[in-house]
PDB file of C-alpha atoms in Angstrom:
ATOM      1  CA  UNK A   1      83.886 104.795  92.405  1.00 91.00           C
ATOM      2  CA  UNK A   2      85.867 101.865  91.064  1.00 97.00           C
ATOM      3  CA  UNK A   3      84.795  98.840  89.019  1.00 97.00           C
ATOM      4  CA  UNK A   4      85.799  95.184  89.228  1.00 98.00           C
ATOM      5  CA  UNK A   5      87.801  93.936  86.234  1.00 97.00           C
ATOM      6  CA  UNK A   6      88.306  90.393  84.986  1.00 97.00           C
ATOM      7  CA  UNK A   7      92.000  89.393  84.736  1.00 98.00           C
ATOM      8  CA  UNK A   8      91.677  88.463  81.036  1.00 97.00           C
ATOM      9  CA  UNK A   9      90.243  91.890  80.181  1.00 97.00           C
ATOM     10  CA  UNK A  10      92.971  93.463  82.323  1.00 97.00           C
ATOM     11  CA  UNK A  11      95.583  91.547  80.333  1.00 97.00           C
ATOM     12  CA  UNK A  12      94.112  92.870  77.057  1.00 96.00           C
ATOM     13  CA  UNK A  13      94.241  96.441  78.356  1.00 96.00           C
ATOM     14  CA  UNK A  14      97.842  96.007  79.553  1.00 96.00           C
ATOM     15  CA  UNK A  15      98.902  94.577  76.180  1.00 96.00           C
ATOM     16  CA  UNK A  16      97.260  97.547  74.428  1.00 95.00           C
ATOM     17  CA  UNK A  17      99.197  99.916  76.691  1.00 94.00           C
ATOM     18  CA  UNK A  18      96.011 101.823  77.435  1.00 91.00           C
ATOM     19  CA  UNK A  19      96.232 101.702  81.258  1.00 97.00           C
ATOM     20  CA  UNK A  20      98.428 102.359  84.250  1.00 97.00           C
ATOM     21  CA  UNK A  21      98.876  99.274  86.432  1.00 98.00           C
ATOM     22  CA  UNK A  22      99.421  99.438  90.175  1.00 98.00           C
ATOM     23  CA  UNK A  23     100.723  96.602  92.361  1.00 98.00           C
ATOM     24  CA  UNK A  24      99.941  97.131  96.056  1.00 98.00           C
ATOM     25  CA  UNK A  25     101.599  93.934  97.320  1.00 98.00           C
ATOM     26  CA  UNK A  26     104.722  94.101  99.475  1.00 95.00           C
ATOM     27  CA  UNK A  27     108.021  94.984  97.733  1.00 94.00           C
ATOM     28  CA  UNK A  28     109.361  91.429  98.039  1.00 96.00           C
ATOM     29  CA  UNK A  29     106.359  89.978  96.222  1.00 97.00           C
ATOM     30  CA  UNK A  30     106.614  92.689  93.561  1.00 98.00           C
ATOM     31  CA  UNK A  31     110.321  91.863  93.082  1.00 97.00           C
ATOM     32  CA  UNK A  32     109.540  88.149  92.784  1.00 97.00           C
ATOM     33  CA  UNK A  33     107.122  88.797  89.933  1.00 96.00           C
ATOM     34  CA  UNK A  34     104.570  91.330  88.745  1.00 97.00           C
ATOM     35  CA  UNK A  35     102.351  92.248  85.808  1.00 97.00           C
ATOM     36  CA  UNK A  36     104.313  93.878  82.959  1.00 93.00           C
ATOM     37  CA  UNK A  37     104.498  97.676  83.332  1.00 95.00           C
ATOM     38  CA  UNK A  38     103.089  97.558  86.876  1.00 98.00           C
ATOM     39  CA  UNK A  39     104.296 100.138  89.373  1.00 97.00           C
ATOM     40  CA  UNK A  40     104.754  99.166  93.012  1.00 98.00           C
ATOM     41  CA  UNK A  41     102.626 101.505  95.111  1.00 97.00           C
ATOM     42  CA  UNK A  42     102.968 101.799  98.889  1.00 94.00           C
ATOM     43  CA  UNK A  43     102.808 104.306 101.713  1.00 93.00           C
ATOM     44  CA  UNK A  44     106.127 105.890 100.741  1.00 94.00           C
ATOM     45  CA  UNK A  45     105.220 106.772  97.138  1.00 96.00           C
ATOM     46  CA  UNK A  46     101.413 107.050  97.021  1.00 96.00           C
ATOM     47  CA  UNK A  47     101.288 110.847  97.463  1.00 97.00           C
ATOM     48  CA  UNK A  48     103.798 111.364  94.666  1.00 97.00           C
ATOM     49  CA  UNK A  49     101.885 108.925  92.450  1.00 98.00           C
ATOM     50  CA  UNK A  50      98.614 110.785  93.021  1.00 97.00           C
ATOM     51  CA  UNK A  51     100.241 114.135  92.350  1.00 97.00           C
ATOM     52  CA  UNK A  52     102.113 113.261  89.161  1.00 97.00           C
ATOM     53  CA  UNK A  53     100.100 110.528  87.405  1.00 97.00           C
ATOM     54  CA  UNK A  54      97.612 111.268  84.601  1.00 96.00           C
ATOM     55  CA  UNK A  55      94.199 110.929  86.236  1.00 97.00           C
ATOM     56  CA  UNK A  56      92.444 110.602  82.865  1.00 97.00           C
ATOM     57  CA  UNK A  57      94.238 107.356  81.962  1.00 97.00           C
ATOM     58  CA  UNK A  58      92.477 104.200  83.217  1.00 98.00           C
ATOM     59  CA  UNK A  59      94.084 102.597  86.258  1.00 98.00           C
ATOM     60  CA  UNK A  60      94.146  98.910  87.231  1.00 98.00           C
ATOM     61  CA  UNK A  61      94.946  98.067  90.857  1.00 98.00           C
ATOM     62  CA  UNK A  62      95.832  94.561  92.010  1.00 98.00           C
ATOM     63  CA  UNK A  63      96.979  92.815  95.165  1.00 98.00           C
ATOM     64  CA  UNK A  64      97.470  89.136  96.082  1.00 97.00           C
ATOM     65  CA  UNK A  65      93.911  87.812  95.772  1.00 97.00           C
ATOM     66  CA  UNK A  66      91.766  90.807  94.763  1.00 96.00           C
ATOM     67  CA  UNK A  67      90.532  91.881  98.194  1.00 96.00           C
ATOM     68  CA  UNK A  68      92.911  94.637  99.366  1.00 96.00           C
ATOM     69  CA  UNK A  69      92.952  96.187  95.900  1.00 98.00           C
ATOM     70  CA  UNK A  70      89.307  97.200  96.340  1.00 98.00           C
ATOM     71  CA  UNK A  71      90.174  99.608  99.147  1.00 97.00           C
ATOM     72  CA  UNK A  72      93.141 100.987  97.228  1.00 97.00           C
ATOM     73  CA  UNK A  73      91.016 101.409  94.090  1.00 98.00           C
ATOM     74  CA  UNK A  74      88.373 103.274  96.095  1.00 98.00           C
ATOM     75  CA  UNK A  75      91.048 105.512  97.639  1.00 98.00           C
ATOM     76  CA  UNK A  76      92.525 106.351  94.234  1.00 98.00           C
ATOM     77  CA  UNK A  77      89.121 107.093  92.735  1.00 98.00           C
ATOM     78  CA  UNK A  78      88.439 109.433  95.678  1.00 98.00           C
ATOM     79  CA  UNK A  79      91.731 111.180  94.869  1.00 97.00           C
ATOM     80  CA  UNK A  80      90.781 112.169  91.356  1.00 98.00           C
ATOM     81  CA  UNK A  81      91.397 109.161  89.122  1.00 98.00           C
ATOM     82  CA  UNK A  82      88.493 108.995  86.659  1.00 97.00           C
ATOM     83  CA  UNK A  83      88.484 105.304  85.672  1.00 98.00           C
ATOM     84  CA  UNK A  84      89.760 102.879  88.326  1.00 98.00           C
ATOM     85  CA  UNK A  85      89.538  99.089  88.301  1.00 98.00           C
ATOM     86  CA  UNK A  86      90.250  96.483  90.962  1.00 98.00           C
ATOM     87  CA  UNK A  87      91.386  93.266  89.278  1.00 98.00           C
ATOM     88  CA  UNK A  88      89.363  90.318  90.539  1.00 98.00           C
ATOM     89  CA  UNK A  89      91.439  87.442  91.873  1.00 97.00           C
ATOM     90  CA  UNK A  90      94.573  89.575  92.197  1.00 98.00           C
ATOM     91  CA  UNK A  91      98.007  88.549  90.941  1.00 98.00           C
ATOM     92  CA  UNK A  92      97.135  84.898  91.585  1.00 96.00           C
ATOM     93  CA  UNK A  93      94.513  85.115  88.809  1.00 97.00           C
ATOM     94  CA  UNK A  94      96.752  86.793  86.220  1.00 97.00           C
ATOM     95  CA  UNK A  95      96.708  84.674  83.019  1.00 94.00           C
ATOM     96  CA  UNK A  96     100.064  83.126  82.092  1.00 78.00           C
TER      97      UNK A  96
END
């Protein structure tokens, strides 16, 4: 089960370095700009990510507007990640 996470709280967690951050937008959008330390996750690398990533470390998932990330967050929580967040508002809501 995942939780919703406010973008300002997400930013605090990213700055602390206490989370893994996943960007599920298309590669072009990721290349144009993404949250610091975010990893682009897609169909080609999701199995490897699940297999080799620390499932005990909190995980923040974001998309464009915070809708698609909910499904991805649920999927990752079902695949063993203990603390998964979907960032509300997506990348559009990320504080500058």
